[in-house]
PDB file of C-alpha atoms in Angstrom:
ATOM      1  CA  MET N 247     125.239  66.493 103.268  1.00 43.00           C
ATOM      2  CA  GLU N 248     124.516  66.308 107.003  1.00 43.00           C
ATOM      3  CA  THR N 249     127.707  68.237 107.724  1.00 44.00           C
ATOM      4  CA  GLY N 250     126.687  71.035 105.384  1.00 44.00           C
ATOM      5  CA  THR N 251     123.243  71.185 106.960  1.00 45.00           C
ATOM      6  CA  SER N 252     124.797  71.289 110.420  1.00 45.00           C
ATOM      7  CA  ILE N 253     127.099  74.131 109.431  1.00 41.00           C
ATOM      8  CA  ASP N 254     124.206  76.093 107.945  1.00 49.00           C
ATOM      9  CA  HIS N 255     122.126  75.485 111.082  1.00 51.00           C
ATOM     10  CA  ASN N 256     124.943  76.562 113.408  1.00 52.00           C
ATOM     11  CA  GLY N 257     125.575  79.659 111.323  1.00 49.00           C
ATOM     12  CA  TYR N 258     121.885  80.456 111.407  1.00 48.00           C
ATOM     13  CA  GLU N 259     121.814  80.162 115.210  1.00 52.00           C
ATOM     14  CA  THR N 260     124.898  82.378 115.521  1.00 49.00           C
ATOM     15  CA  ILE N 261     123.270  85.086 113.435  1.00 46.00           C
ATOM     16  CA  LYS N 262     119.920  84.746 115.214  1.00 49.00           C
ATOM     17  CA  ASN N 263     121.439  85.082 118.682  1.00 52.00           C
ATOM     18  CA  GLY N 264     123.754  87.962 117.802  1.00 51.00           C
ATOM     19  CA  SER N 265     123.155  91.694 118.078  1.00 52.00           C
ATOM     20  CA  TRP N 266     120.852  93.545 115.669  1.00 52.00           C
ATOM     21  CA  PHE N 267     123.819  95.090 113.883  1.00 54.00           C
ATOM     22  CA  SER N 268     125.622  91.772 113.518  1.00 54.00           C
ATOM     23  CA  GLN N 269     122.415  90.180 112.209  1.00 53.00           C
ATOM     24  CA  PHE N 270     122.132  92.959 109.635  1.00 53.00           C
ATOM     25  CA  ARG N 271     125.802  92.687 108.680  1.00 54.00           C
ATOM     26  CA  ASN N 272     126.188  88.901 108.613  1.00 51.00           C
ATOM     27  CA  GLY N 273     123.970  88.149 105.648  1.00 54.00           C
ATOM     28  CA  TYR N 274     120.497  86.738 105.250  1.00 59.00           C
ATOM     29  CA  ASN N 275     118.337  86.247 108.341  1.00 67.00           C
ATOM     30  CA  PRO N 276     114.537  85.881 108.181  1.00 69.00           C
ATOM     31  CA  TRP N 277     114.207  86.891 111.834  1.00 70.00           C
ATOM     32  CA  MET N 278     115.815  90.221 111.075  1.00 77.00           C
ATOM     33  CA  ALA N 279     114.227  90.757 107.644  1.00 80.00           C
ATOM     34  CA  ARG N 280     110.733  91.545 108.893  1.00 78.00           C
ATOM     35  CA  TYR N 281     112.047  94.334 111.122  1.00 81.00           C
ATOM     36  CA  VAL N 282     114.189  95.840 108.382  1.00 84.00           C
ATOM     37  CA  TYR N 283     111.288  95.827 105.899  1.00 86.00           C
ATOM     38  CA  GLY N 284     109.049  97.352 108.563  1.00 84.00           C
ATOM     39  CA  LEU N 285     111.632 100.069 109.256  1.00 87.00           C
ATOM     40  CA  MET N 286     111.899 100.854 105.536  1.00 88.00           C
ATOM     41  CA  PHE N 287     108.106 101.131 105.320  1.00 87.00           C
ATOM     42  CA  LEU N 288     108.095 103.470 108.344  1.00 88.00           C
ATOM     43  CA  LEU N 289     110.782 105.665 106.757  1.00 90.00           C
ATOM     44  CA  ALA N 290     108.745 105.820 103.530  1.00 90.00           C
ATOM     45  CA  ASN N 291     105.715 107.024 105.498  1.00 87.00           C
ATOM     46  CA  LEU N 292     107.771 109.668 107.287  1.00 89.00           C
ATOM     47  CA  LEU N 293     109.191 110.796 103.945  1.00 89.00           C
ATOM     48  CA  ALA N 294     105.681 111.042 102.465  1.00 87.00           C
ATOM     49  CA  TRP N 295     104.583 113.141 105.444  1.00 85.00           C
ATOM     50  CA  ALA N 296     107.606 115.442 105.063  1.00 85.00           C
ATOM     51  CA  VAL N 297     107.004 115.838 101.308  1.00 82.00           C
ATOM     52  CA  ARG N 298     103.329 116.600 101.880  1.00 79.00           C
ATOM     53  CA  ASP N 299     103.840 119.241 104.590  1.00 76.00           C
ATOM     54  CA  TYR N 300     107.283 120.677 103.878  1.00 76.00           C
ATOM     55  CA  GLY N 301     108.106 119.826 100.265  1.00 67.00           C
ATOM     56  CA  HIS N 302     106.363 122.758  98.554  1.00 66.00           C
ATOM     57  CA  GLY N 303     109.511 124.877  98.315  1.00 63.00           C
ATOM     58  CA  ALA N 304     111.591 122.095  96.776  1.00 61.00           C
ATOM     59  CA  LEU N 305     108.896 120.677  94.511  1.00 59.00           C
ATOM     60  CA  THR N 306     107.952 124.014  92.939  1.00 57.00           C
ATOM     61  CA  GLU N 307     111.496 124.261  91.572  1.00 57.00           C
ATOM     62  CA  MET N 308     111.005 121.090  89.532  1.00 58.00           C
ATOM     63  CA  LYS N 309     109.659 121.616  86.035  1.00 52.00           C
ATOM     64  CA  LYS N 310     107.463 118.543  86.376  1.00 55.00           C
ATOM     65  CA  PHE N 311     105.346 120.425  88.909  1.00 54.00           C
ATOM     66  CA  LYS N 312     104.990 123.721  87.038  1.00 51.00           C
ATOM     67  CA  ASN N 313     101.721 122.631  85.401  1.00 53.00           C
ATOM     68  CA  CYS N 314     100.336 120.670  88.312  1.00 57.00           C
ATOM     69  CA  LYS N 315      96.681 119.866  87.828  1.00 55.00           C
ATOM     70  CA  ASP N 316      95.353 121.483  91.014  1.00 51.00           C
ATOM     71  CA  GLY N 317      97.980 124.141  91.533  1.00 48.00           C
ATOM     72  CA  LEU N 318      99.809 124.450  94.855  1.00 50.00           C
ATOM     73  CA  ASN N 319      97.535 121.999  96.664  1.00 51.00           C
ATOM     74  CA  CYS N 320      98.489 119.130  94.376  1.00 57.00           C
ATOM     75  CA  LEU N 321     102.169 119.367  95.271  1.00 64.00           C
ATOM     76  CA  GLY N 322     101.596 117.744  98.642  1.00 72.00           C
ATOM     77  CA  ALA N 323      99.171 115.130  97.298  1.00 76.00           C
ATOM     78  CA  GLU N 324     101.322 114.255  94.281  1.00 81.00           C
ATOM     79  CA  GLY N 325     104.421 114.153  96.438  1.00 82.00           C
ATOM     80  CA  VAL N 326     102.789 111.533  98.651  1.00 88.00           C
ATOM     81  CA  LEU N 327     101.653 109.555  95.594  1.00 89.00           C
ATOM     82  CA  ARG N 328     105.161 109.631  94.127  1.00 89.00           C
ATOM     83  CA  VAL N 329     106.698 108.332  97.356  1.00 90.00           C
ATOM     84  CA  SER N 330     103.916 105.732  97.513  1.00 91.00           C
ATOM     85  CA  LEU N 331     104.598 104.624  93.936  1.00 93.00           C
ATOM     86  CA  GLY N 332     108.312 104.236  94.647  1.00 93.00           C
ATOM     87  CA  CYS N 333     107.572 102.207  97.762  1.00 92.00           C
ATOM     88  CA  PHE N 334     105.086 100.069  95.816  1.00 92.00           C
ATOM     89  CA  LEU N 335     107.651  99.397  93.079  1.00 94.00           C
ATOM     90  CA  PHE N 336     110.212  98.250  95.640  1.00 93.00           C
ATOM     91  CA  TYR N 337     107.896  95.845  97.435  1.00 90.00           C
ATOM     92  CA  PHE N 338     106.337  94.621  94.182  1.00 92.00           C
ATOM     93  CA  ILE N 339     109.782  93.786  92.793  1.00 92.00           C
ATOM     94  CA  MET N 340     110.557  91.950  96.037  1.00 89.00           C
ATOM     95  CA  PHE N 341     107.273  90.062  95.715  1.00 89.00           C
ATOM     96  CA  LEU N 342     107.939  89.016  92.113  1.00 90.00           C
ATOM     97  CA  SER N 343     111.520  87.991  92.859  1.00 87.00           C
ATOM     98  CA  THR N 344     110.639  85.874  95.908  1.00 84.00           C
ATOM     99  CA  ALA N 345     107.194  84.442  95.024  1.00 83.00           C
ATOM    100  CA  GLY N 346     107.082  80.664  95.239  1.00 79.00           C
ATOM    101  CA  THR N 347     110.150  80.335  97.468  1.00 75.00           C
ATOM    102  CA  SER N 348     109.910  76.934  99.154  1.00 74.00           C
ATOM    103  CA  LYS N 349     113.418  76.219 100.442  1.00 72.00           C
ATOM    104  CA  THR N 350     114.997  77.987 103.393  1.00 71.00           C
ATOM    105  CA  HIS N 351     118.500  78.229 101.974  1.00 71.00           C
ATOM    106  CA  SER N 352     117.614  78.825  98.323  1.00 75.00           C
ATOM    107  CA  SER N 353     118.993  81.804  96.399  1.00 78.00           C
ATOM    108  CA  ARG N 354     115.619  83.581  96.471  1.00 77.00           C
ATOM    109  CA  ASP N 355     115.379  83.151 100.235  1.00 78.00           C
ATOM    110  CA  LYS N 356     118.863  84.632 100.589  1.00 80.00           C
ATOM    111  CA  TRP N 357     117.753  87.561  98.384  1.00 83.00           C
ATOM    112  CA  HIS N 358     114.665  88.076 100.552  1.00 81.00           C
ATOM    113  CA  SER N 359     116.500  87.915 103.870  1.00 82.00           C
ATOM    114  CA  GLY N 360     119.826  89.428 102.860  1.00 78.00           C
ATOM    115  CA  TRP N 361     121.600  91.627 100.322  1.00 80.00           C
ATOM    116  CA  TRP N 362     120.687  94.646 102.438  1.00 83.00           C
ATOM    117  CA  PHE N 363     123.288  96.987 101.037  1.00 84.00           C
ATOM    118  CA  ALA N 364     121.983  96.337  97.506  1.00 86.00           C
ATOM    119  CA  LYS N 365     118.450  97.001  98.724  1.00 88.00           C
ATOM    120  CA  ILE N 366     119.545 100.179 100.486  1.00 87.00           C
ATOM    121  CA  LEU N 367     120.704 101.440  97.089  1.00 90.00           C
ATOM    122  CA  MET N 368     117.674 100.115  95.200  1.00 92.00           C
ATOM    123  CA  TRP N 369     115.020 101.465  97.602  1.00 91.00           C
ATOM    124  CA  PRO N 370     115.882 105.214  97.425  1.00 91.00           C
ATOM    125  CA  GLY N 371     116.442 104.877  93.677  1.00 93.00           C
ATOM    126  CA  LEU N 372     112.898 103.581  93.234  1.00 93.00           C
ATOM    127  CA  ILE N 373     111.600 106.326  95.562  1.00 91.00           C
ATOM    128  CA  ILE N 374     113.269 109.014  93.410  1.00 89.00           C
ATOM    129  CA  PHE N 375     112.184 107.508  90.068  1.00 92.00           C
ATOM    130  CA  PRO N 376     108.462 108.535  90.307  1.00 89.00           C
ATOM    131  CA  PHE N 377     109.498 112.189  90.773  1.00 85.00           C
ATOM    132  CA  LEU N 378     110.763 112.086  87.177  1.00 85.00           C
ATOM    133  CA  LEU N 379     107.398 110.939  85.794  1.00 86.00           C
ATOM    134  CA  PRO N 380     104.722 113.317  84.414  1.00 84.00           C
ATOM    135  CA  SER N 381     101.700 114.216  86.534  1.00 82.00           C
ATOM    136  CA  SER N 382      99.301 112.272  84.299  1.00 85.00           C
ATOM    137  CA  ILE N 383     100.920 108.946  85.238  1.00 89.00           C
ATOM    138  CA  ILE N 384     100.868 109.865  88.913  1.00 87.00           C
ATOM    139  CA  GLN N 385      97.182 110.809  88.708  1.00 87.00           C
ATOM    140  CA  LEU N 386      96.422 107.436  87.116  1.00 92.00           C
ATOM    141  CA  TYR N 387      98.362 105.669  89.849  1.00 92.00           C
ATOM    142  CA  GLY N 388      96.420 107.688  92.426  1.00 89.00           C
ATOM    143  CA  GLU N 389      93.121 106.341  91.084  1.00 90.00           C
ATOM    144  CA  ILE N 390      94.407 102.766  91.216  1.00 91.00           C
ATOM    145  CA  ALA N 391      95.878 103.368  94.677  1.00 90.00           C
ATOM    146  CA  HIS N 392      92.396 104.012  96.119  1.00 87.00           C
ATOM    147  CA  PHE N 393      91.616 100.307  95.667  1.00 89.00           C
ATOM    148  CA  GLY N 394      95.062  99.298  96.928  1.00 87.00           C
ATOM    149  CA  ALA N 395      94.603 101.442 100.041  1.00 85.00           C
ATOM    150  CA  GLY N 396      91.376  99.599 100.832  1.00 86.00           C
ATOM    151  CA  VAL N 397      93.097  96.229 100.500  1.00 88.00           C
ATOM    152  CA  PHE N 398      95.993  97.465 102.657  1.00 85.00           C
ATOM    153  CA  LEU N 399      93.600  98.660 105.390  1.00 86.00           C
ATOM    154  CA  LEU N 400      91.851  95.284 105.352  1.00 87.00           C
ATOM    155  CA  ILE N 401      95.150  93.421 105.738  1.00 87.00           C
ATOM    156  CA  GLN N 402      96.224  95.884 108.420  1.00 85.00           C
ATOM    157  CA  LEU N 403      92.933  95.362 110.277  1.00 86.00           C
ATOM    158  CA  ILE N 404      93.378  91.578 110.217  1.00 88.00           C
ATOM    159  CA  SER N 405      96.947  91.946 111.511  1.00 86.00           C
ATOM    160  CA  VAL N 406      95.897  94.316 114.300  1.00 86.00           C
ATOM    161  CA  ILE N 407      93.039  92.025 115.390  1.00 86.00           C
ATOM    162  CA  SER N 408      95.364  89.000 115.382  1.00 86.00           C
ATOM    163  CA  PHE N 409      97.963  90.832 117.467  1.00 86.00           C
ATOM    164  CA  ILE N 410      95.405  92.149 119.984  1.00 85.00           C
ATOM    165  CA  THR N 411      93.795  88.702 120.306  1.00 83.00           C
ATOM    166  CA  TRP N 412      97.194  87.078 120.847  1.00 83.00           C
ATOM    167  CA  LEU N 413      98.157  89.695 123.445  1.00 81.00           C
ATOM    168  CA  ASN N 414      94.857  89.309 125.299  1.00 78.00           C
ATOM    169  CA  GLU N 415      95.173  85.508 125.328  1.00 78.00           C
ATOM    170  CA  CYS N 416      98.696  85.785 126.728  1.00 77.00           C
ATOM    171  CA  PHE N 417      97.506  88.007 129.564  1.00 74.00           C
ATOM    172  CA  GLN N 418      94.496  85.782 130.303  1.00 71.00           C
ATOM    173  CA  SER N 419      96.427  82.519 130.339  1.00 67.00           C
ATOM    174  CA  GLN N 420      96.297  80.620 133.627  1.00 57.00           C
ATOM    175  CA  LYS N 421     100.023  81.017 134.145  1.00 64.00           C
ATOM    176  CA  ASP N 422     100.066  84.821 133.806  1.00 57.00           C
ATOM    177  CA  ALA N 423      96.497  85.843 134.731  1.00 58.00           C
ATOM    178  CA  GLU N 424      97.158  86.746 138.375  1.00 64.00           C
ATOM    179  CA  ARG N 425     100.567  88.313 137.765  1.00 68.00           C
ATOM    180  CA  CYS N 426      99.382  90.442 134.809  1.00 70.00           C
ATOM    181  CA  HIS N 427      96.003  91.540 136.200  1.00 75.00           C
ATOM    182  CA  VAL N 428      97.258  94.970 137.266  1.00 76.00           C
ATOM    183  CA  HIS N 429      99.184  95.441 134.019  1.00 78.00           C
ATOM    184  CA  VAL N 430      96.085  94.624 131.951  1.00 80.00           C
ATOM    185  CA  MET N 431      93.897  97.085 133.857  1.00 84.00           C
ATOM    186  CA  LEU N 432      96.550  99.801 133.625  1.00 87.00           C
ATOM    187  CA  LEU N 433      97.037  99.252 129.894  1.00 87.00           C
ATOM    188  CA  ALA N 434      93.288  99.156 129.220  1.00 87.00           C
ATOM    189  CA  THR N 435      92.670 102.310 131.287  1.00 90.00           C
ATOM    190  CA  THR N 436      95.456 104.152 129.466  1.00 92.00           C
ATOM    191  CA  ALA N 437      94.094 103.039 126.078  1.00 91.00           C
ATOM    192  CA  TYR N 438      90.554 104.191 126.923  1.00 92.00           C
ATOM    193  CA  THR N 439      91.901 107.520 128.197  1.00 94.00           C
ATOM    194  CA  VAL N 440      93.816 108.086 124.956  1.00 94.00           C
ATOM    195  CA  CYS N 441      90.720 107.121 122.937  1.00 93.00           C
ATOM    196  CA  ILE N 442      88.503 109.619 124.761  1.00 94.00           C
ATOM    197  CA  LEU N 443      91.182 112.308 124.558  1.00 94.00           C
ATOM    198  CA  GLY N 444      91.572 111.660 120.824  1.00 93.00           C
ATOM    199  CA  VAL N 445      87.825 111.951 120.234  1.00 93.00           C
ATOM    200  CA  ILE N 446      87.675 115.213 122.206  1.00 94.00           C
ATOM    201  CA  LEU N 447      90.623 116.683 120.283  1.00 93.00           C
ATOM    202  CA  MET N 448      89.038 115.691 116.957  1.00 92.00           C
ATOM    203  CA  TYR N 449      85.843 117.496 117.949  1.00 92.00           C
ATOM    204  CA  ILE N 450      87.872 120.581 118.913  1.00 91.00           C
ATOM    205  CA  TRP N 451      90.173 120.650 115.878  1.00 90.00           C
ATOM    206  CA  TYR N 452      88.011 119.275 113.086  1.00 89.00           C
ATOM    207  CA  VAL N 453      84.531 120.553 114.002  1.00 87.00           C
ATOM    208  CA  PRO N 454      85.059 124.335 114.140  1.00 84.00           C
ATOM    209  CA  ASP N 455      81.478 124.889 112.976  1.00 83.00           C
ATOM    210  CA  PRO N 456      78.217 122.911 113.480  1.00 81.00           C
ATOM    211  CA  SER N 457      77.891 122.733 109.698  1.00 81.00           C
ATOM    212  CA  CYS N 458      80.821 120.250 109.510  1.00 82.00           C
ATOM    213  CA  LEU N 459      78.334 117.385 109.439  1.00 87.00           C
ATOM    214  CA  LEU N 460      80.608 114.825 107.785  1.00 89.00           C
ATOM    215  CA  ASN N 461      83.339 115.257 110.397  1.00 89.00           C
ATOM    216  CA  ILE N 462      80.751 115.147 113.181  1.00 91.00           C
ATOM    217  CA  PHE N 463      79.359 111.915 111.748  1.00 92.00           C
ATOM    218  CA  PHE N 464      82.745 110.176 111.518  1.00 92.00           C
ATOM    219  CA  ILE N 465      83.883 111.227 115.003  1.00 93.00           C
ATOM    220  CA  THR N 466      80.553 110.315 116.604  1.00 94.00           C
ATOM    221  CA  TRP N 467      80.497 106.992 114.756  1.00 94.00           C
ATOM    222  CA  THR N 468      84.009 106.285 116.063  1.00 93.00           C
ATOM    223  CA  LEU N 469      82.833 106.930 119.625  1.00 92.00           C
ATOM    224  CA  PHE N 470      79.840 104.649 119.010  1.00 94.00           C
ATOM    225  CA  LEU N 471      82.094 101.866 117.691  1.00 92.00           C
ATOM    226  CA  ILE N 472      84.263 102.037 120.822  1.00 92.00           C
ATOM    227  CA  GLN N 473      81.161 101.738 123.008  1.00 92.00           C
ATOM    228  CA  LEU N 474      79.801  98.889 120.860  1.00 92.00           C
ATOM    229  CA  MET N 475      83.074  96.936 120.969  1.00 90.00           C
ATOM    230  CA  THR N 476      83.230  97.364 124.750  1.00 89.00           C
ATOM    231  CA  SER N 477      79.650  96.166 125.208  1.00 90.00           C
ATOM    232  CA  ILE N 478      80.201  93.083 123.036  1.00 88.00           C
ATOM    233  CA  SER N 479      83.504  92.268 124.732  1.00 85.00           C
ATOM    234  CA  LEU N 480      81.910  92.408 128.199  1.00 84.00           C
ATOM    235  CA  HIS N 481      78.920  90.268 127.208  1.00 81.00           C
ATOM    236  CA  PRO N 482      78.826  87.050 129.308  1.00 82.00           C
ATOM    237  CA  LYS N 483      78.981  84.862 126.187  1.00 82.00           C
ATOM    238  CA  VAL N 484      82.142  86.652 124.981  1.00 76.00           C
ATOM    239  CA  ASN N 485      83.840  87.718 128.213  1.00 77.00           C
ATOM    240  CA  ALA N 486      86.947  89.060 126.484  1.00 76.00           C
ATOM    241  CA  GLY N 487      87.598  91.779 129.060  1.00 77.00           C
ATOM    242  CA  PHE N 488      88.510  95.436 128.642  1.00 83.00           C
ATOM    243  CA  LEU N 489      91.890  95.131 126.946  1.00 83.00           C
ATOM    244  CA  THR N 490      90.723  93.972 123.506  1.00 87.00           C
ATOM    245  CA  PRO N 491      88.147  96.774 122.892  1.00 88.00           C
ATOM    246  CA  ALA N 492      90.501  99.350 124.421  1.00 89.00           C
ATOM    247  CA  LEU N 493      93.372  98.550 122.050  1.00 90.00           C
ATOM    248  CA  MET N 494      90.997  98.167 119.109  1.00 91.00           C
ATOM    249  CA  GLY N 495      89.557 101.573 120.045  1.00 91.00           C
ATOM    250  CA  LEU N 496      93.025 103.098 119.679  1.00 91.00           C
ATOM    251  CA  TYR N 497      93.235 101.738 116.150  1.00 91.00           C
ATOM    252  CA  VAL N 498      89.741 103.012 115.251  1.00 92.00           C
ATOM    253  CA  VAL N 499      90.521 106.497 116.610  1.00 93.00           C
ATOM    254  CA  PHE N 500      93.783 106.529 114.646  1.00 90.00           C
ATOM    255  CA  ILE N 501      91.975 105.559 111.416  1.00 89.00           C
ATOM    256  CA  CYS N 502      89.339 108.261 111.979  1.00 90.00           C
ATOM    257  CA  TRP N 503      92.043 110.840 112.715  1.00 89.00           C
ATOM    258  CA  CYS N 504      93.850 109.984 109.476  1.00 84.00           C
ATOM    259  CA  ALA N 505      90.613 110.038 107.485  1.00 84.00           C
ATOM    260  CA  ILE N 506      89.450 113.498 108.526  1.00 84.00           C
TER     261      ILE N 506
END
């Protein structure tokens, strides 16, 4: 039993310390899995963007889109929803098939961290499947997805805050504080510059007329949040420095940009 465990451990270390390609090729590896799933999610987002902006010519040839509810404008929106539904189906199947996994070397753990070639075939198949469904089902999914998007943004916000807090603590540790002081100031200055530039560009591009009150409100509120986060971070009782509000400001500007 100990010999088998030793072999598994040594094999695990070999995979972990190998190249990215060898980790992908050599079977299940939880260290590699998170990056592969993240890459697949990124590709799904890029595909949704391409379908929304450049898929009109291809989608209009499909009979499913001939009677689209809102005409031409719905092609982009429904295309994004269909890609989103396919992505949701893939990750939901992965969730159901791996929920409750408690052992590192169990079959479900191997399925989660390996079998990539099977998943490469399954993922695009599930992405294509929603394009065969009628618009009514997609519209229903779109209504449900509003709630799911809110949950996703909340989880994303928690992840971003955790990462920024961890990064700030690493830079402020006694061991790295002096060595990283210049790097922190440079990174914070760059982040604030990008935030201000983003706010200015949003005013230029999305407020063509003073009557665009909703856009003005969201952009101005974003600028206020950046100032508020900076003020709180620099308060003597908090003393978190410039880096945390600067990086959080980038995220807030990005969310506002996507929203408007």
